[in-house]
Each structure stands twice: as structure tokens, then as C-alpha cells.
Amino acid sequence: MSFASEFQSLPLGALVRRSLGASTRAARQALDRASRSLEDFGSLISPAAAAFLEELCRQSQQVTQQRFGKVIRLFAPLYLSNECINNCKYCGFSRDNAILRVTLSPDDVRREARALVAQGFHNILLVSGEHPKFVSTGYLAECVCVVREHVPSVSLEVGPMETEQYRPIVQAGADGLVVYQETYDCETYAEVHTSGPKRDFDWRLETPERAHAAGFRRLGIGALYGLSDWRLEALGVAAHAAYLLRHCWKAQLTISVPRLRPCAGDFEPRTHMTDRELVQLVCAFRLIFPDVGLVLSTREPASLRGGLIPLGITLMSAGSHTEPGGYTGAGKEKLHHTERGRIVELGASEWANGAPDLHATGQFAIADNRSPREVSEVIRRLGYEPVWKDWEGVLCS
């Protein structure tokens, strides 16, 4: 049975209500248990558990150091294309957004990869909008080959594919696939995904299983907090993670905790998750999933990222750009403007007036603009070791 089938019978609404109504005693019992259920997780993220946040943080820190040591793995996203055929209200790459777009050539990708290696990175995440015309299986496999010439660990965050489409990409050297469900609230999902293949909730939900069948050794999941009630999203992610740990056990699993950031289209978050609630969630994820990697991106500000380092995070991005060509300016000569999905070439006057400053539109605004070196220095000051290379990937390759 796929997770999509299992999800249909998951009493998500009841689990949220139970979490919201959890007593102080239930929260305390969930904290004290050595092995925790999904219901216990609901108690750990409950309003009642907020009173035990200090204890939650202490336990999370202890478990993280026991399982992962005092290390933080660093990675960088490398955006290949911001072309997309989906209309997603919350995304800067949404098809109907009037933005500057470009798809990098393999040579452009090589320039970007070399720039990241020069900054110290050996773990790169290739990211792209979903557009088969520009971002085909063959194109992705070629980009993976190019990047693998320079780094030992390459993962992808791209549009969902069939298992057989993933295989050439795995054979090219990709070892990880990240796919966020965005929201586990089916009604909200339908409201914010207005057109394109991404409207298929179940197809996206089953993507990690198809990726595992294709041979990916690392899987990443998560929700985008700000689309629906954060506890509903967290319980959906937890149920999904528990399923993948049972059925896709050959792969390592990571969970990301991204919150919505400003982007083209000016979408406003539908719900709010405080910094304190994000801390509570990170710690709860660590206690229910002791061996799962927890990922924190540059969507969060520097001060919060520093505070979360000792509390359960194991993987962080740094110095990120969310636009194709962001590290070197590669691909600038191919920039074009789109209006409701139609390509409009940039005119001579537009180049003359602003050519030096023109660049592809990013997916969202970064909150932590520090350089990778600055981030690594903070990690060291906190008593942790920044790790630039995914040694697991090197040893398994």
C-alpha cells in the first residue's frame, strides 16, 4: 500500500484536535517516553508542551549529539531553471508570474558548480521549476554528470517523475531527491495549485517511493509552513516520514522545516508560525525521529539559525541564491521575460537601460545573506564542526 492510500485513512483532523487539546500531563508523558507514537508527537507540538520547551530543547540536543555528534553538514542549492508550467500561488516561479526566466546550459551549470566548490562546498542540491520542454530527464542527467565532475554529492529538487525517468539521473551520479508536499491539507492544496501537473496531490505524495525504487539513497520531505495550520502540516510530515522509514529503509531520510518567504506574486502566508513554535517543532521531530536529518535553509534569519544549531538541526544551506545563475551571472545572455507563460524577448532598450543589473528572478527572498565562511565561523564558535562534504555519499559511491 502506497502512502497516498494510507494517507486517505489517516485521521489528520482528529490528530490536530487532539494535539490542540492535549493536557499538560499528556505533554509530560510524551516527553518522558523512550519510544514515541504519532499521538505522542502531537502532544509534543501541542500548546501545552510549550510550557516544557526548555526540557524539550535539552532532550533534543542530547539525542542529536548522541546520534550525529557535534557536526553541521553544509550544502548549497544550484538553480538550473526557473521555467515552470505550474501555477502555484505561493511560488515565485509560478507560470503566470511576469518574471525574468532562464534555463542554464550544462556549461553554465559547470561555472556555477565551480564557483560553489571555490567557496568550499562539496554537497550541491540542483533545483528547478517543472517544465519538461526545458528541464527534461536527459538535461537533468547531463547536469548531474557535469556537477559530479566537481563534487561527490549531488541531490535534486525538481518536478516529480516516473521511476523509469529517475533511473538515468541516478545512473548519472545523483544520490538524493528532495520533494516537498508543500501542504498535507488536501483542500488548501487544491486552492493554491490552480493549474499544471502539480495539482495532482497523490502523484506528488508518492514521489519519494518512486525515487526510492529508482535507486536514490537519500530522500528529503517537508511541508511549507504558512499554507495551512502548522500542526496539521507537522503531523502530515511525521506520518509520511514514519511510512518512508518502514517502506523505503534503504534510503536515508531528511525532513526540512521551511517557512514561507516573500516572492514574486506577493502571496501572503495564510497562517503564522512563531519562532518559538518552530523551535518546538524541530525538537519534537528530533525526539520522534532520532536518526533523521533535519534541514534548515536560508529562509530563516541568521539569529534564529544560530539558535537552532544546537537543538536538532544537522544540515544547513549557506550563501544561497534562489535564481539560476545567481553565483556567477551565468546564462544572463539567454534571459527572457514571460507574461502568463508566454515568452517575451527582452528588447534592446531594456538591455541598454539595465543590462548590468538584469538577472533571473529568484524563487523567494533569502533571510540569511551571510557568506558560507561567515556561517561556518558561527558554527565553530558554537562548538560544532562545519562539514562541507557528505562523507556518507563518498563512502557509498
Coordinates of C-alpha atoms in Angstrom, one line a residue:
M1 CA 0.0 0.0 0.0
S2 CA 1.4 3.4 -1.0
F3 CA 1.5 6.3 1.4
A4 CA -1.2 8.0 -0.7
S5 CA -3.5 5.1 0.1
E6 CA -2.5 5.1 3.8
F7 CA -3.0 8.9 4.0
Q8 CA -6.6 8.6 2.9
S9 CA -7.4 6.7 6.2
L10 CA -5.2 9.0 8.4
P11 CA -7.4 10.8 10.8
L12 CA -5.4 14.0 10.4
G13 CA -8.1 16.3 11.6
A14 CA -8.7 14.3 14.7
L15 CA -4.9 14.2 15.4
V16 CA -4.8 18.0 15.2
R17 CA -7.7 18.4 17.5
R18 CA -6.1 16.0 20.0
S19 CA -2.9 18.0 19.8
L20 CA -4.6 21.3 20.4
G21 CA -6.5 19.9 23.3
A22 CA -3.6 17.9 24.8
S23 CA -3.2 18.3 28.6
T24 CA 0.0 19.2 30.4
R25 CA 0.1 15.7 31.7
A26 CA -0.1 14.2 28.2
A27 CA 2.8 16.5 27.1
R28 CA 4.8 15.5 30.1
Q29 CA 4.2 11.8 29.4
A30 CA 5.2 12.2 25.8
L31 CA 8.5 13.9 26.9
D32 CA 9.2 11.0 29.3
R33 CA 8.7 8.1 26.9
A34 CA 11.7 6.4 25.3
S35 CA 9.7 5.4 22.2
R36 CA 7.0 7.8 20.9
S37 CA 4.0 7.4 18.6
L38 CA 2.3 9.8 16.2
E39 CA -0.1 10.7 19.0
D40 CA 2.9 11.5 21.3
F41 CA 4.3 13.7 18.6
G42 CA 1.0 15.6 18.6
S43 CA 1.4 16.1 22.3
L44 CA 5.0 17.4 21.9
I45 CA 3.9 20.1 19.4
S46 CA 0.8 20.9 21.5
P47 CA 0.2 24.3 23.1
A48 CA 0.5 22.5 26.5
A49 CA 4.0 21.3 25.6
A50 CA 5.2 24.9 25.1
A51 CA 5.5 25.0 28.9
F52 CA 8.2 22.3 28.7
L53 CA 10.2 23.9 25.8
E54 CA 13.4 24.1 27.8
E55 CA 13.2 20.4 28.6
L56 CA 12.2 19.6 25.0
C57 CA 15.3 21.5 23.8
R58 CA 17.6 19.8 26.3
Q59 CA 16.4 16.3 25.3
S60 CA 16.6 17.2 21.6
Q61 CA 20.2 18.5 21.9
Q62 CA 21.2 15.4 23.8
V63 CA 19.7 13.0 21.3
T64 CA 21.2 14.9 18.3
Q65 CA 24.7 14.8 19.8
Q66 CA 24.4 11.1 20.6
R67 CA 23.3 10.2 17.0
F68 CA 25.1 12.8 14.9
G69 CA 27.9 14.2 17.0
K70 CA 28.6 18.0 17.1
V71 CA 28.7 18.5 13.3
I72 CA 26.6 20.5 10.8
R73 CA 26.7 19.5 7.2
L74 CA 26.6 22.4 4.7
F75 CA 25.2 22.4 1.3
A76 CA 24.3 24.9 -1.4
P77 CA 21.3 25.0 -3.9
L78 CA 22.2 25.4 -7.5
Y79 CA 19.2 26.6 -9.5
L80 CA 19.1 25.2 -13.1
S81 CA 15.9 26.8 -14.4
N82 CA 13.0 29.0 -13.2
E83 CA 10.8 27.9 -16.1
C84 CA 7.6 26.3 -14.8
I85 CA 4.3 25.0 -16.2
N86 CA 2.5 25.0 -12.8
N87 CA 0.6 27.8 -11.3
C88 CA 1.3 27.8 -7.5
K89 CA 0.0 30.9 -5.7
Y90 CA 2.9 30.9 -3.2
C91 CA 5.8 30.4 -5.6
G92 CA 7.9 33.0 -7.4
F93 CA 8.3 30.6 -10.3
S94 CA 4.6 30.3 -10.9
R95 CA 3.8 30.1 -14.6
D96 CA 1.6 33.3 -14.8
N97 CA 4.1 35.4 -12.8
A98 CA 5.6 38.1 -15.1
I99 CA 9.3 37.5 -14.3
L100 CA 12.7 37.1 -15.9
R101 CA 13.4 33.4 -16.7
V102 CA 16.3 31.4 -17.9
T103 CA 17.5 27.8 -18.1
L104 CA 21.2 27.3 -17.7
S105 CA 23.2 25.3 -20.2
P106 CA 25.4 22.5 -19.0
D107 CA 28.4 24.8 -19.4
D108 CA 26.6 27.4 -17.3
V109 CA 26.0 24.8 -14.7
R110 CA 29.7 23.9 -14.7
R111 CA 30.5 27.6 -14.0
E112 CA 28.1 27.7 -11.1
A113 CA 29.4 24.4 -9.7
R114 CA 33.0 25.6 -9.8
A115 CA 32.0 28.8 -8.0
L116 CA 30.4 26.8 -5.2
V117 CA 33.4 24.5 -4.9
A118 CA 35.6 27.6 -4.7
Q119 CA 33.6 28.6 -1.6
G120 CA 34.2 25.2 -0.1
F121 CA 31.0 23.2 -1.0
H122 CA 31.1 19.6 -1.9
N123 CA 27.4 18.9 -1.4
I124 CA 25.1 20.5 -4.0
L125 CA 21.4 20.5 -4.5
L126 CA 20.2 21.0 -8.0
V127 CA 16.8 22.9 -8.1
S128 CA 14.5 23.6 -11.0
G129 CA 11.0 24.5 -11.8
E130 CA 8.8 21.9 -13.5
H131 CA 8.9 22.3 -17.3
P132 CA 9.6 19.2 -19.5
K133 CA 10.4 21.3 -22.5
F134 CA 13.3 23.0 -20.8
V135 CA 14.1 20.5 -17.9
S136 CA 14.0 17.0 -19.4
T137 CA 15.3 13.8 -17.9
G138 CA 18.2 14.0 -20.4
Y139 CA 19.0 17.6 -19.4
L140 CA 19.0 16.7 -15.7
A141 CA 21.2 13.7 -16.2
E142 CA 23.7 15.8 -18.1
C143 CA 23.7 18.5 -15.4
V144 CA 24.3 15.8 -12.7
C145 CA 27.3 14.5 -14.7
V146 CA 28.7 18.0 -15.0
V147 CA 28.4 18.7 -11.3
R148 CA 29.7 15.3 -10.3
E149 CA 32.9 16.2 -12.1
H150 CA 33.5 18.7 -9.2
V151 CA 31.7 17.4 -6.1
P152 CA 31.0 13.9 -4.7
S153 CA 27.4 14.5 -3.6
V154 CA 24.6 15.7 -5.8
S155 CA 20.9 15.8 -5.0
L156 CA 17.9 17.1 -6.9
E157 CA 14.7 19.1 -6.1
V158 CA 12.8 19.0 -9.3
G159 CA 9.3 18.1 -10.6
P160 CA 8.1 14.6 -9.8
M161 CA 8.8 11.9 -12.4
E162 CA 8.1 8.2 -13.1
T163 CA 10.5 5.7 -11.6
E164 CA 12.0 4.9 -15.1
Q165 CA 12.6 8.6 -15.7
Y166 CA 14.6 8.8 -12.5
R167 CA 16.9 5.9 -13.3
P168 CA 19.1 7.7 -15.8
I169 CA 19.6 10.5 -13.3
V170 CA 20.6 8.1 -10.6
Q171 CA 23.0 6.4 -13.1
A172 CA 24.5 9.8 -13.9
G173 CA 25.5 10.1 -10.2
A174 CA 22.7 11.7 -8.3
D175 CA 22.2 10.2 -4.8
G176 CA 19.4 12.2 -3.3
L177 CA 15.9 13.5 -4.2
V178 CA 14.0 16.2 -2.2
V179 CA 10.3 16.7 -2.8
Y180 CA 8.1 18.8 -0.5
Q181 CA 4.4 18.0 -0.5
E182 CA 4.0 21.8 0.3
T183 CA 0.8 21.2 2.2
Y184 CA -0.8 18.0 3.6
D185 CA -4.1 19.8 3.8
C186 CA -6.0 18.5 0.7
E187 CA -8.4 21.4 0.5
T188 CA -5.6 24.0 0.7
Y189 CA -3.5 22.0 -1.8
A190 CA -6.3 22.3 -4.4
E191 CA -6.7 26.0 -3.7
V192 CA -3.1 27.1 -4.1
H193 CA -2.2 24.8 -7.0
T194 CA -4.5 26.2 -9.7
S195 CA -3.1 24.6 -12.9
G196 CA -0.5 22.2 -14.1
P197 CA 0.5 18.6 -13.2
K198 CA 1.3 19.7 -9.6
R199 CA -2.4 19.8 -9.0
D200 CA -2.3 16.0 -8.5
F201 CA -1.9 15.6 -4.7
D202 CA -1.5 11.8 -4.7
W203 CA 1.1 11.8 -7.6
R204 CA 3.3 14.2 -5.6
L205 CA 2.7 12.3 -2.4
E206 CA 4.0 9.1 -3.9
T207 CA 7.2 10.7 -5.4
P208 CA 9.6 9.6 -2.7
E209 CA 8.5 5.9 -3.2
R210 CA 9.2 6.1 -6.9
A211 CA 12.5 7.8 -6.2
H212 CA 13.5 5.0 -3.8
A213 CA 12.5 2.4 -6.4
A214 CA 14.8 4.1 -8.9
G215 CA 17.8 3.8 -6.5
F216 CA 18.1 7.2 -4.8
R217 CA 20.0 6.7 -1.5
R218 CA 18.7 9.8 0.2
L219 CA 15.1 11.2 0.3
G220 CA 14.0 14.5 1.6
I221 CA 10.5 15.6 2.5
G222 CA 8.8 18.5 4.2
A223 CA 5.9 21.0 4.2
L224 CA 5.9 24.7 3.5
Y225 CA 4.7 26.3 6.7
G226 CA 2.3 29.2 6.2
L227 CA -0.1 27.5 3.8
S228 CA -2.2 25.7 6.4
D229 CA -2.3 25.1 10.2
W230 CA 1.3 24.2 11.1
R231 CA 0.3 21.4 13.4
L232 CA -1.6 19.7 10.6
E233 CA 1.4 20.0 8.4
A234 CA 3.8 18.7 11.0
L235 CA 1.5 15.7 11.7
G236 CA 1.3 15.0 8.0
V237 CA 5.1 15.1 7.6
A238 CA 5.5 12.9 10.6
A239 CA 3.1 10.3 9.3
H240 CA 4.8 10.4 5.9
A241 CA 8.3 10.1 7.5
A242 CA 7.2 7.1 9.6
Y243 CA 5.9 5.4 6.4
L244 CA 9.1 6.0 4.5
L245 CA 11.3 4.7 7.3
R246 CA 9.3 1.5 7.2
H247 CA 9.0 1.0 3.5
C248 CA 12.0 2.9 2.0
W249 CA 14.5 1.8 4.6
K250 CA 17.4 1.5 2.1
A251 CA 17.5 5.3 1.9
Q252 CA 18.5 7.9 4.4
L253 CA 15.7 10.4 5.2
T254 CA 15.8 14.1 5.9
I255 CA 13.0 16.5 6.9
S256 CA 13.0 20.2 6.1
V257 CA 11.1 22.9 8.0
P258 CA 10.8 25.8 5.6
R259 CA 8.5 28.8 6.3
L260 CA 7.0 30.9 3.5
R261 CA 9.1 33.9 2.4
P262 CA 8.3 36.9 0.1
C263 CA 8.4 36.1 -3.6
A264 CA 7.1 37.3 -7.0
G265 CA 3.3 37.3 -7.0
D266 CA 3.2 38.8 -3.4
F267 CA 1.5 35.8 -1.9
E268 CA 0.8 36.4 1.8
P269 CA 1.1 33.4 4.3
R270 CA -2.3 32.1 5.3
T271 CA -1.2 31.0 8.7
H272 CA 1.5 32.1 11.1
M273 CA 4.1 30.0 12.9
T274 CA 6.2 31.8 15.5
D275 CA 9.9 31.3 16.0
R276 CA 9.2 29.6 19.3
E277 CA 6.8 27.2 17.6
L278 CA 9.5 26.4 15.0
V279 CA 11.9 25.6 17.8
Q280 CA 9.3 23.4 19.4
L281 CA 8.7 21.6 16.1
V282 CA 12.4 21.0 15.4
C283 CA 12.8 19.4 18.8
A284 CA 9.7 17.3 18.5
F285 CA 10.9 16.0 15.1
R286 CA 14.2 15.1 16.7
L287 CA 12.6 13.1 19.6
I288 CA 10.2 11.1 17.4
F289 CA 12.8 10.5 14.7
P290 CA 16.3 10.3 16.4
D291 CA 18.2 9.3 13.2
V292 CA 16.5 11.5 10.6
G293 CA 18.4 14.5 9.3
L294 CA 16.8 17.9 10.0
V295 CA 17.4 20.6 7.4
L296 CA 17.3 24.4 7.9
S297 CA 17.6 26.8 4.9
T298 CA 18.4 30.4 4.4
R299 CA 14.7 31.2 4.6
E300 CA 15.3 31.8 8.3
P301 CA 17.3 34.8 9.7
A302 CA 20.8 34.4 10.9
S303 CA 20.0 34.8 14.6
L304 CA 17.3 32.0 14.6
R305 CA 19.6 29.7 12.6
G306 CA 22.3 30.1 15.1
G307 CA 20.0 29.4 17.9
L308 CA 18.7 26.2 16.3
I309 CA 22.1 24.7 15.5
P310 CA 22.5 23.1 18.9
L311 CA 18.9 21.9 19.1
G312 CA 18.5 19.3 16.4
I313 CA 19.5 20.7 13.0
T314 CA 22.0 18.6 11.1
L315 CA 22.1 20.1 7.6
M316 CA 22.1 23.8 6.6
S317 CA 22.4 25.7 3.4
A318 CA 24.6 28.8 3.3
G319 CA 25.3 31.7 1.0
S320 CA 22.3 30.6 -1.1
H321 CA 20.9 32.1 -4.3
T322 CA 17.5 31.1 -5.5
E323 CA 17.8 32.3 -9.1
P324 CA 19.5 30.4 -12.0
G325 CA 23.0 31.9 -12.5
G326 CA 23.0 33.5 -9.1
Y327 CA 26.6 32.7 -8.2
T328 CA 28.3 33.7 -11.4
G329 CA 25.8 35.5 -13.6
A330 CA 25.8 32.5 -16.0
G331 CA 23.0 32.4 -18.5
K332 CA 22.3 36.1 -18.5
E333 CA 22.5 36.3 -22.3
K334 CA 19.5 34.0 -22.5
L335 CA 17.2 35.9 -20.2
H336 CA 13.7 36.4 -21.3
H337 CA 10.5 37.8 -19.8
T338 CA 7.3 35.8 -19.5
E339 CA 3.8 37.0 -19.3
R340 CA 1.2 34.4 -18.3
G341 CA 3.5 31.7 -19.6
R342 CA 4.3 33.3 -22.9
I343 CA 8.0 34.2 -23.7
V344 CA 8.6 37.9 -24.4
E345 CA 12.1 38.6 -25.6
L346 CA 13.9 41.5 -23.9
G347 CA 14.2 44.5 -26.2
A348 CA 17.3 46.5 -27.0
S349 CA 16.2 49.4 -24.8
E350 CA 15.7 47.1 -21.8
W351 CA 19.3 45.8 -22.2
A352 CA 20.6 49.3 -22.7
N353 CA 18.9 50.6 -19.5
G354 CA 19.7 47.8 -17.1
A355 CA 21.8 45.1 -18.6
P356 CA 24.4 45.0 -15.8
D357 CA 21.7 44.6 -13.1
L358 CA 19.5 42.1 -15.0
H359 CA 19.3 38.6 -13.6
A360 CA 16.8 35.8 -13.4
T361 CA 14.0 36.1 -10.8
G362 CA 14.6 34.1 -7.7
Q363 CA 12.1 31.6 -6.2
F364 CA 11.9 33.5 -2.9
A365 CA 13.7 36.2 -0.8
I366 CA 16.6 34.9 1.3
A367 CA 16.6 35.9 5.0
D368 CA 20.2 34.9 5.8
N369 CA 22.6 36.6 3.4
R370 CA 25.8 35.7 5.2
S371 CA 28.6 34.1 3.2
P372 CA 29.3 30.4 3.6
R373 CA 32.5 31.3 5.5
E374 CA 30.6 33.5 7.9
V375 CA 28.1 30.7 8.6
S376 CA 30.9 28.2 9.2
E377 CA 32.6 30.5 11.6
V378 CA 29.4 30.8 13.7
I379 CA 29.1 27.1 13.7
R380 CA 32.6 26.7 15.1
R381 CA 32.0 29.4 17.7
L382 CA 29.0 27.4 18.9
G383 CA 31.3 24.4 19.4
Y384 CA 30.2 22.5 16.3
E385 CA 32.2 21.4 13.3
P386 CA 31.0 22.5 9.8
V387 CA 31.3 19.6 7.3
W388 CA 31.4 20.6 3.7
K389 CA 31.4 17.1 2.2
D390 CA 28.8 14.4 2.5
W391 CA 31.1 11.6 3.7
E392 CA 28.2 9.1 3.6
G393 CA 27.8 9.7 -0.1
V394 CA 31.5 9.4 -0.7
L395 CA 31.9 6.1 1.1
C396 CA 28.8 4.6 -0.6
S397 CA 29.8 5.7 -4.1

